[in-house]
Short mmCIF file of C-alpha atoms and ligand atoms in Angstrom, two decimals:
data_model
loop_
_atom_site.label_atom_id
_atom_site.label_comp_id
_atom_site.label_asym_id
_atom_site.label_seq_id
_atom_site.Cartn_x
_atom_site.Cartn_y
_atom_site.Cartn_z
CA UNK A 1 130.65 55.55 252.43
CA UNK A 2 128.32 58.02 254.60
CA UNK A 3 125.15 55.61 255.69
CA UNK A 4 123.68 58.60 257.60
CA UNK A 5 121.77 56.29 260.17
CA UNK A 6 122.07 58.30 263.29
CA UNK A 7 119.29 57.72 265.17
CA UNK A 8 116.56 61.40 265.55
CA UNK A 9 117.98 62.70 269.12
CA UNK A 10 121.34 61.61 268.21
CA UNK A 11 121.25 64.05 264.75
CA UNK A 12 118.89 66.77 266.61
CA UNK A 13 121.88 66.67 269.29
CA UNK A 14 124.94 66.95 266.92
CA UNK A 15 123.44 69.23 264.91
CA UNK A 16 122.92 71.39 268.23
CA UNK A 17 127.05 70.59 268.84
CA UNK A 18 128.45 71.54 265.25
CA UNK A 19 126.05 73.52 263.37
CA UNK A 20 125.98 77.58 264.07
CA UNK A 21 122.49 78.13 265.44
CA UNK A 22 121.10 80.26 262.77
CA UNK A 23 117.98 77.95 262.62
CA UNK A 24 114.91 77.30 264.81
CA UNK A 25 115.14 73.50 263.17
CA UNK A 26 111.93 71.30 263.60
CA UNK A 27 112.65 68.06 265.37
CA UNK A 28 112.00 65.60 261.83
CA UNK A 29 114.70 64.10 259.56
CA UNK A 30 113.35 64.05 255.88
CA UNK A 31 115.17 60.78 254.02
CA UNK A 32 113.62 60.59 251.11
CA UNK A 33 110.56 62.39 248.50
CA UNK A 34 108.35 61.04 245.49
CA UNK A 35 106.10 64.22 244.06
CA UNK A 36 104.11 66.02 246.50
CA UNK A 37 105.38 63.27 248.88
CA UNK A 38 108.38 63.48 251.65
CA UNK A 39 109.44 60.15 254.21
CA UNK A 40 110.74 61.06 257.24
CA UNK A 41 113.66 58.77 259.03
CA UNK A 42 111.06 57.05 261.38
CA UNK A 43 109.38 56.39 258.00
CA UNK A 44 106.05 58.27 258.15
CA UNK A 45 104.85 60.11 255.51
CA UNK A 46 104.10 63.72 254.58
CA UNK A 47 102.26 65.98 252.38
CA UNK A 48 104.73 68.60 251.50
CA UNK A 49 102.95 71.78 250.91
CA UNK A 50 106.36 74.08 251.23
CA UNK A 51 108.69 72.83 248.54
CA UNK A 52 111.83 73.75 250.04
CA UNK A 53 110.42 77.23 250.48
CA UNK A 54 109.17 77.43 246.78
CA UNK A 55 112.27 75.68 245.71
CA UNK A 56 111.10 72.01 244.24
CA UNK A 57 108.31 73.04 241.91
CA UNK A 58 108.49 69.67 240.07
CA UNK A 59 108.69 67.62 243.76
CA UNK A 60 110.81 64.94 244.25
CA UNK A 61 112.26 62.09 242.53
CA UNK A 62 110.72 63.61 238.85
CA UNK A 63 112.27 60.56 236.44
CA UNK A 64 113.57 63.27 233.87
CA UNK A 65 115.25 65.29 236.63
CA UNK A 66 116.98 62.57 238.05
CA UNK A 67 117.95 60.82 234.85
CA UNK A 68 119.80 64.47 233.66
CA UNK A 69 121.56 64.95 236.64
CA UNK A 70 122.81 61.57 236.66
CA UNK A 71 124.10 61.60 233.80
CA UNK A 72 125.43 65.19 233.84
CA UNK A 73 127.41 63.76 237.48
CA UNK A 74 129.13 60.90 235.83
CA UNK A 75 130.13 63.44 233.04
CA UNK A 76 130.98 66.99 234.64
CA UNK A 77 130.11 68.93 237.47
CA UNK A 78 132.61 71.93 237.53
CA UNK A 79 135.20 73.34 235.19
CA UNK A 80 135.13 77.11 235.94
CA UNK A 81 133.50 79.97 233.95
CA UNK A 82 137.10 80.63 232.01
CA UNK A 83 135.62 77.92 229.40
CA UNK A 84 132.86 77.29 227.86
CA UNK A 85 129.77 75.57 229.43
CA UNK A 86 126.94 74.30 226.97
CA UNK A 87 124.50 73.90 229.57
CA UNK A 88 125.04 77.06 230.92
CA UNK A 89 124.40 78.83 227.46
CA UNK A 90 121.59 76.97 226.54
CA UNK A 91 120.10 77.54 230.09
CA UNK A 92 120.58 81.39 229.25
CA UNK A 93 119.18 80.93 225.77
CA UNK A 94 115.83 79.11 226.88
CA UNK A 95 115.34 82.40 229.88
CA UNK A 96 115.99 84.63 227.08
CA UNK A 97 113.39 83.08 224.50
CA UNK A 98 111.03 82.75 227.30
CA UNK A 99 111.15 86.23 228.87
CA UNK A 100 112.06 89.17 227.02
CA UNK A 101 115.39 90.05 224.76
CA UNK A 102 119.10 89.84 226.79
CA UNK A 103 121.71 88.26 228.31
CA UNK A 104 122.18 86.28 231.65
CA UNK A 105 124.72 86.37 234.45
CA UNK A 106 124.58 83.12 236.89
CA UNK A 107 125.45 82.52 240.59
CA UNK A 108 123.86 80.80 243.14
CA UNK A 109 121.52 82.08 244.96
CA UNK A 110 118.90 84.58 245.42
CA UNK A 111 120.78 86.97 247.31
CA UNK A 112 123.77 86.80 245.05
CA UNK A 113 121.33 87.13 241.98
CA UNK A 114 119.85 90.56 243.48
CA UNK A 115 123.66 91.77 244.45
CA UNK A 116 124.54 91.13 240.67
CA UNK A 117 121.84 93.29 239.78
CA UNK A 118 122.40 96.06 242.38
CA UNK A 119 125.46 96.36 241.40
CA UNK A 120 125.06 96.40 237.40
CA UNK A 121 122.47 99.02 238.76
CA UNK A 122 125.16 101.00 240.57
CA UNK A 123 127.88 100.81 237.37
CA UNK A 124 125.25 101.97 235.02
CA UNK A 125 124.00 104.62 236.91
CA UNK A 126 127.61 105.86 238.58
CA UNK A 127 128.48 108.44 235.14
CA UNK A 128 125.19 110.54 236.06
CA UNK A 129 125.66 110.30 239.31
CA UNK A 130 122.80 108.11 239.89
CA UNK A 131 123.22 105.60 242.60
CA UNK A 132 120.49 105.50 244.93
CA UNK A 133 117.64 102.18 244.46
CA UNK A 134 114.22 102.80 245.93
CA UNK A 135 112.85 99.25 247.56
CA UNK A 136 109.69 98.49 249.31
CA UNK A 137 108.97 97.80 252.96
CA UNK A 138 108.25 94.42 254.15
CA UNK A 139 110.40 93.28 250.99
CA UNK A 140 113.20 90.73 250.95
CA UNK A 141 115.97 90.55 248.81
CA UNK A 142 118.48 88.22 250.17
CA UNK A 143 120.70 88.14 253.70
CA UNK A 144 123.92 89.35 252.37
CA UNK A 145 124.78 92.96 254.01
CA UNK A 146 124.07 94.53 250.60
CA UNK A 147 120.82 92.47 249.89
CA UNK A 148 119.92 93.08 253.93
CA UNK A 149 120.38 96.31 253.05
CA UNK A 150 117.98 96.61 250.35
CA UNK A 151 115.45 94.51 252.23
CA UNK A 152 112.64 97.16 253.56
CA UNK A 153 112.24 95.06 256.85
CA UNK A 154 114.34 96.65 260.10
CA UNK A 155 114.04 93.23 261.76
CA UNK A 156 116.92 91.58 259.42
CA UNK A 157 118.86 94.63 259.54
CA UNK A 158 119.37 95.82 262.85
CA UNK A 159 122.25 93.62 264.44
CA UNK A 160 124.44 93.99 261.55
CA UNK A 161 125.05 98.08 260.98
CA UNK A 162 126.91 99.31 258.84
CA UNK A 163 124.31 98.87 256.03
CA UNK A 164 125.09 99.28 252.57
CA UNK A 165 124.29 102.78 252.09
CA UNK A 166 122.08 104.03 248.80
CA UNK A 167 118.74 102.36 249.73
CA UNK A 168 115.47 104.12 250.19
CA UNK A 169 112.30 102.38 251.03
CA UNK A 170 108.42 103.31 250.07
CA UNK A 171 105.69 101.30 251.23
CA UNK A 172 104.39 98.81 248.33
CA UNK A 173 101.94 98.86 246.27
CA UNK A 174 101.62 102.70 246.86
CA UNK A 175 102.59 104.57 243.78
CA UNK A 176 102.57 108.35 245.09
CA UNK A 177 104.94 107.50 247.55
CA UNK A 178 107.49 106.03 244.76
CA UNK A 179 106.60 109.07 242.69
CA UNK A 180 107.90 111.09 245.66
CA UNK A 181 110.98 108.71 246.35
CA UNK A 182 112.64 109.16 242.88
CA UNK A 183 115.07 112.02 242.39
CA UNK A 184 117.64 112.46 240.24
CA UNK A 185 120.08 110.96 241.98
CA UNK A 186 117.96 107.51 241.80
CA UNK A 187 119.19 104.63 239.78
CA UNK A 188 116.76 101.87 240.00
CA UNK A 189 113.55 100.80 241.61
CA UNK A 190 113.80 97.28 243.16
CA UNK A 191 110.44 94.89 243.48
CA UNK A 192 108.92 91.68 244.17
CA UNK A 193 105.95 90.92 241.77
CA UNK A 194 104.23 89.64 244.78
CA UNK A 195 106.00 90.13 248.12
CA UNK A 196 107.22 86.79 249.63
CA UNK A 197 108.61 86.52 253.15
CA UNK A 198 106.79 90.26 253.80
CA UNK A 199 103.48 88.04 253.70
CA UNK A 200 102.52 87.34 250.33
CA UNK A 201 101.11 90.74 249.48
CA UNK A 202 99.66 90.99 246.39
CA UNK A 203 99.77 94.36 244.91
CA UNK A 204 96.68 96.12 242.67
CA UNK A 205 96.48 94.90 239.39
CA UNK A 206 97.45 98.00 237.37
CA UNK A 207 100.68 99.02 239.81
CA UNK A 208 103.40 97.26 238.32
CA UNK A 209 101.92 98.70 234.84
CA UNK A 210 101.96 102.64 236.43
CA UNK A 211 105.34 101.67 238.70
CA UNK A 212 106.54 101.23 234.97
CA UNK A 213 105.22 104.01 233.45
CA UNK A 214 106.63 105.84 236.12
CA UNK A 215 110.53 104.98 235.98
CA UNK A 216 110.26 105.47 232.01
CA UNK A 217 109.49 108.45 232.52
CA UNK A 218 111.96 109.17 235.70
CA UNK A 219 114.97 107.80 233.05
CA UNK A 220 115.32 104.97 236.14
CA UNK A 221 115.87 101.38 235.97
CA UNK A 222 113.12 98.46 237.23
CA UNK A 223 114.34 95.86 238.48
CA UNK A 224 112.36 92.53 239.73
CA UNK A 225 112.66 90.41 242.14
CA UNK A 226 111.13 87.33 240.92
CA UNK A 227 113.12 84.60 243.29
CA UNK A 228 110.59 83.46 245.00
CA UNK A 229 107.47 84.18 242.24
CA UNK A 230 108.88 83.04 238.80
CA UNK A 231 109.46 79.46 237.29
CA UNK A 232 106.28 78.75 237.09
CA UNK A 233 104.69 79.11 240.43
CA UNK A 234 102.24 81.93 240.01
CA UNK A 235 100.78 80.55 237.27
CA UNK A 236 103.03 81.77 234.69
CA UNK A 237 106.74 81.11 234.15
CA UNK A 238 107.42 83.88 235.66
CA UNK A 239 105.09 86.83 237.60
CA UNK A 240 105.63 89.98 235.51
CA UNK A 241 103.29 88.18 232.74
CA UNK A 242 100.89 88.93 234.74
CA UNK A 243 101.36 92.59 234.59
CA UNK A 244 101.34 93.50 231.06
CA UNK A 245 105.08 94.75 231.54
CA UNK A 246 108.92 93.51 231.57
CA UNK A 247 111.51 94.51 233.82
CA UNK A 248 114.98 95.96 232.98
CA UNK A 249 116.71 93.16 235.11
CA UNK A 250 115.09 90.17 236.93
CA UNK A 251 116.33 88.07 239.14
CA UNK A 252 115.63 84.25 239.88
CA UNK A 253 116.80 81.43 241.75
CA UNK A 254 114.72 78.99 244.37
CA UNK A 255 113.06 76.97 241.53
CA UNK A 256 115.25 77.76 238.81
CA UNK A 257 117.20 74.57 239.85
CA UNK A 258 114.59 72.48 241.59
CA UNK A 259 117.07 71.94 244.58
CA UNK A 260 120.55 72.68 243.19
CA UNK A 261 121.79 76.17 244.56
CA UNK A 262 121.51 78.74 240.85
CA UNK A 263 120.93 82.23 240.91
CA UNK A 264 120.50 84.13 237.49
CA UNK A 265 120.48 88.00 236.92
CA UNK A 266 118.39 88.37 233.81
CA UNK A 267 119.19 91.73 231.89
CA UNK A 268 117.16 93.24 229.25
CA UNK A 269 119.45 93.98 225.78
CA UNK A 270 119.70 97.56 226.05
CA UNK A 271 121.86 97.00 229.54
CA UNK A 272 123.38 93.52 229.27
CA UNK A 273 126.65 94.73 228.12
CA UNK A 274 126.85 97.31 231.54
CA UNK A 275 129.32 94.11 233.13
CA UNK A 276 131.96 93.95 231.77
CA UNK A 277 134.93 91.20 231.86
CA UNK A 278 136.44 91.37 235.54
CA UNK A 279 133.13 93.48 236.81
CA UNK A 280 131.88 90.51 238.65
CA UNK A 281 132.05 86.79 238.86
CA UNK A 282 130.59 83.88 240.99
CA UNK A 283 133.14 80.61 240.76
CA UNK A 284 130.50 78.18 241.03
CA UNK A 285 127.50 80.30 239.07
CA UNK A 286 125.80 78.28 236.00
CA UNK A 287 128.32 75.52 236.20
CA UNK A 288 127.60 72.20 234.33
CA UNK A 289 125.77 70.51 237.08
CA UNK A 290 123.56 73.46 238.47
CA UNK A 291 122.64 75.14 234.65
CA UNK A 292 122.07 71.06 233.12
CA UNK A 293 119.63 71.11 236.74
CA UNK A 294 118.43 74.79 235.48
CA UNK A 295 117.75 73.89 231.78
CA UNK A 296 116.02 70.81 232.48
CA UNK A 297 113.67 71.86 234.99
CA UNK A 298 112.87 74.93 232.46
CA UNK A 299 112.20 72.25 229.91
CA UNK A 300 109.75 69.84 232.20
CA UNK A 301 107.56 73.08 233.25
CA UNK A 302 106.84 73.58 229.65
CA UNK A 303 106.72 70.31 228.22
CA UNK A 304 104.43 69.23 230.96
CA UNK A 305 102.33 72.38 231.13
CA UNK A 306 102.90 73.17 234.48
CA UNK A 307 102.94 76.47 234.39
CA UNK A 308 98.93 76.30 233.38
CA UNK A 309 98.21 73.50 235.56
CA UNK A 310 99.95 75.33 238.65
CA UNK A 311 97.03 78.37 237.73
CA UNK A 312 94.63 75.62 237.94
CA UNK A 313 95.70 73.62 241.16
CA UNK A 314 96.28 77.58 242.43
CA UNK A 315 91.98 77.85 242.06
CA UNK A 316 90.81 75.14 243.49
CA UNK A 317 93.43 75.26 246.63
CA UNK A 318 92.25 78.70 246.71
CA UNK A 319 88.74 77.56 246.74
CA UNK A 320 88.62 74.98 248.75
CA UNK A 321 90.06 77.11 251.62
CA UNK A 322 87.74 79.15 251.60
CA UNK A 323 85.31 76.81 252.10
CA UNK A 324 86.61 74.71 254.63
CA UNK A 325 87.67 78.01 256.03
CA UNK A 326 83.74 79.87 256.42
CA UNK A 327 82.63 81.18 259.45
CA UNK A 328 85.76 80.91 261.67
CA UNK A 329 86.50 83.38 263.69
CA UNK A 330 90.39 83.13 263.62
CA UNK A 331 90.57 83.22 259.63
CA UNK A 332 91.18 87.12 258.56
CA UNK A 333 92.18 86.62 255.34
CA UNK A 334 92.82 84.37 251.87
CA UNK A 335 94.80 85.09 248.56
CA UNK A 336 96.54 83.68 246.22
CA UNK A 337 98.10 83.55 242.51
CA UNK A 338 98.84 80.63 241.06
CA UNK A 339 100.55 78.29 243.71
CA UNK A 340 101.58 81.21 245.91
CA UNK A 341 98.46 80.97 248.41
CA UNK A 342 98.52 82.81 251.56
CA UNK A 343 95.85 82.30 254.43
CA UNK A 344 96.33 84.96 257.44
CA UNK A 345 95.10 84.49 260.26
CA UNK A 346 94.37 87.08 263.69
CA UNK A 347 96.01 84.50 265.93
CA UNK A 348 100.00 83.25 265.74
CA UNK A 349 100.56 80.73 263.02
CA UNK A 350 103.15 78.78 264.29
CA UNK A 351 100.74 76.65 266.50
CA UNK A 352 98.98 75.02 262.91
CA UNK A 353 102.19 74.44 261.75
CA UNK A 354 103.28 72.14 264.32
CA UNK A 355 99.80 70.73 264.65
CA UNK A 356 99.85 70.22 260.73
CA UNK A 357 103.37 68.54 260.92
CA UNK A 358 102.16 65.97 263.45
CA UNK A 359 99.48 65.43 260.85
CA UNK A 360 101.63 65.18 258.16
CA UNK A 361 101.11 68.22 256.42
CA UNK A 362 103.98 70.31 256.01
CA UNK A 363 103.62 74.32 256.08
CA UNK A 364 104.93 77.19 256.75
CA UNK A 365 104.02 80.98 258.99
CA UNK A 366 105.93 83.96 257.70
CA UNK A 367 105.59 87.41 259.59
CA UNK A 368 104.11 85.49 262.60
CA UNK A 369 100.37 85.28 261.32
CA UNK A 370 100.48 84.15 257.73
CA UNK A 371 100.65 80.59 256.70
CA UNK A 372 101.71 79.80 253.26
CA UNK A 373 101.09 77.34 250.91
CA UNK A 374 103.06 76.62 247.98
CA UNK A 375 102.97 72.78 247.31
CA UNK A 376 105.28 71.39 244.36
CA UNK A 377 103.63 72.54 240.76
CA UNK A 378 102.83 68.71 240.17
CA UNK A 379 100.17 68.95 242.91
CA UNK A 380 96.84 67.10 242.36
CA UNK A 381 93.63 68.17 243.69
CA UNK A 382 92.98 64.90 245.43
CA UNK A 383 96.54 65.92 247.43
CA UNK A 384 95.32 69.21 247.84
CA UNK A 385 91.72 67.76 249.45
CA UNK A 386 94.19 65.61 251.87
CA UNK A 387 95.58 68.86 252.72
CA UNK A 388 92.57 70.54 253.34
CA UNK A 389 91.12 67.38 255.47
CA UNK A 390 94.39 67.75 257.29
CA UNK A 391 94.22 71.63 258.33
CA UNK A 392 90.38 72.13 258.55
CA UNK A 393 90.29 70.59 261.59
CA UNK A 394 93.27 71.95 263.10
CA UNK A 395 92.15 74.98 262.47
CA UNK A 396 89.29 74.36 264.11
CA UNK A 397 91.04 73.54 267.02
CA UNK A 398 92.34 76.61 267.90
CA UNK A 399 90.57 79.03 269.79
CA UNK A 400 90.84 83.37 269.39
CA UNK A 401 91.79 83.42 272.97
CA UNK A 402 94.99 81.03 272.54
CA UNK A 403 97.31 83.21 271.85
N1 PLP B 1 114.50 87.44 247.03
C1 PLP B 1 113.34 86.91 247.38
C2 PLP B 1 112.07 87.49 246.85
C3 PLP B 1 113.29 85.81 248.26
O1 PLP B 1 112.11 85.30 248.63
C4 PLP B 1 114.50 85.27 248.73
C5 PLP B 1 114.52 84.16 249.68
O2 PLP B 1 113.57 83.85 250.34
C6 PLP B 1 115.71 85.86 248.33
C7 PLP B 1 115.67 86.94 247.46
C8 PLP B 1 117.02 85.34 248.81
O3 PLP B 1 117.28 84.12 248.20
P1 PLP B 1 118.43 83.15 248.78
O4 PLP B 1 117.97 82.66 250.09
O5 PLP B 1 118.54 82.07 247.73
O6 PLP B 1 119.68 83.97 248.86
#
């Protein structure tokens, strides 16, 4: 039995021994969660206001959650996609009933999610020669070579050439310049609803509507990104509600399992026969313990509401930092929608973060200047005051000049 009692410079030091460096790791063990609410090993206490990176919309330790998986462990976790997997159909069934008319493919991540998709893209569009997708920049799809590839952000990119060739990038929310991108050798346009790790850009209201509009019209595919934005954390289960529109294929993963790696390629009905039997395959994708995590999750967002309550909490954290936010000089911007906040600021982020952690408020900087805020979709708005009482004067605290 694994007691996992090594002591905070002892794990920080064999971590630094064994694991591959790929990670600028903060120096705090997390043992143990209860909603909004994570312990660390020396047994202080934390407001989590990152989720696992939009990952554990219904926090920690839900009862339901816990009870399914439980009981799914002592029955099945893995047989293999060459036989039938209840959960995994009735997963697909409740994402089909909830979003638009289709079929699903699972794997288990985000990035595999978006490489299903690119290349369902590629086989449908390879008879008229179509091939190319058009992507945004500042986007990110994944850190696979393909999904790298289709990411509009040089910085991810540039130590590992050969891309994928067949990407072309416009900047976002800018419609003329897509207009100009697509030609006729263009398959797809990719998007996030609202861009994620590019800094939680929200786009204009009407240009998903027009972007659209516009690949009707072109004969190309959409396709959506909604990893980071859907299951509930915008507000709405997932963020093209918002628009008015539906996608040809979306793609999801981070909340879909509240913690348990699933990716899922959703494909509207007119494409969802494109893969075929031997096109692709993920061993692990949608098995019983990952789609039972998948369905249930699904089921506690709408049988607790949380997709309306997360549009509600989204308000009044949005509110309330602007408030505690007036007048100071360092602040240059606030957004949100739903439970996908972003607060930029004109100095580097990474110095609140820490500050914040020492506080016991956990958050996150993306692109250097933008902290994020995307607490569990159980928040309350007395947690979200504690937040607030937390960062205000942090914020406070630092001056233009410290950069
Ligand atoms: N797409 C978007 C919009 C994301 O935000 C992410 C991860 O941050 C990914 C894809 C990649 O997901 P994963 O890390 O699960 O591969």
């Amino acid at each position: 039995m694994n007691e996992f009692v090594t002591k905070l410079e002892e794990l920080i030091a064999l971590g630094e021994k064994y694991l591959v460096p790929t990670y600028r790791r903060l120096p705090v063990a997390f043992v143990k969660g209860a909603g909004c609410w994570l312990e660390d090993s020396l047994g202080r206490k934390y407001l989590d206001f990152l989720s696992g990176i939009a990952v554990n919309n219904l926090g920690y330790a839900h009862p339901k959650f816990v009870a399914a998986l439980k009981d799914q462990i002592e029955k099945l976790i893995h047989t293999s996609n060459l036989y039938q997997i209840e959960p995994q159909a009735r997963l697909a069934e409740i994402l089909i009933k909830h979003s638009f008319p289709g079929k699903v493919f699972f794997s288990n991540s985000g990035a595999e999610a978006n490489e299903a998709a690119i290349k369902l893209v590629r086989k449908w569009g390879q008879p008229q020669g179509r091939s190319k997708i058009i992507t945004a920049l500042q986007s990110f799809h994944g850190r696979t070579l393909t999904t790298i590839s289709a990411t509009g952000q040089p910085k991810y990119q540039k130590s590992f050439t050969p891309l994928t060739p067949g990407f072309a990038y416009v900047p976002y929310d800018n419609l003329t310049a897509l207009g100009e991108a697509i030609d006729k050798e263009t398959a797809a346009v990719m998007l996030e609803v609202v861009q994620g790790e590019g800094g939680y850009n929200i786009p204009h209201s009407d240009y998903l509507r027009m972007v659209r509009q516009l690949c009707n019209e072109r004969g190309v595919l959409l396709v959506l990104d909604e990893v980071q934005t859907g299951i509930g954390r915008t507000g709405k289960l997932f963020a093209y509600e918002h628009t008015g529109i539906t996608p040809d294929v979306m793609t999801l993963a981070k909340g879909l399992g509240n913690g348990v790696p699933i990716g899922a390629t959703v494909v509207a009905e007119a494409y969802a026969d494109v893969l075929q039997p031997g096109d692709h395959a993920a061993t692990f994708g949608g098995n019983f313990l990952s789609s039972r995590a998948a369905l249930t999750t699904i089921e506690i967002i709408l049988s607790e509401n949380l997709c309306a309550l997360a549009a509600s909490r989204g308000e009044y954290l949005l509110k309330g930092l602007k408030r505690e936010t007036e007048g100071l000089p360092i602040i240059k911007d606030i957004k949100g929608l739903g439970l996908m906040v972003r607060l930029e600021l004109n100095v580097p982020g990474q110095q609140v973060v820490d500050a914040c952690l020492e506080r016991g408020l956990i958050l996150n900087c993306i692109q250097g200047n933008v902290l994020r805020f995307i607490p569990p979709l159980i928040v309350t708005n007395d947690e979200i005051d504690q937040a607030l009482a937390i960062l205000k004067p942090v914020l406070e605290g630092v001056r233009p000049d410290e950069t």
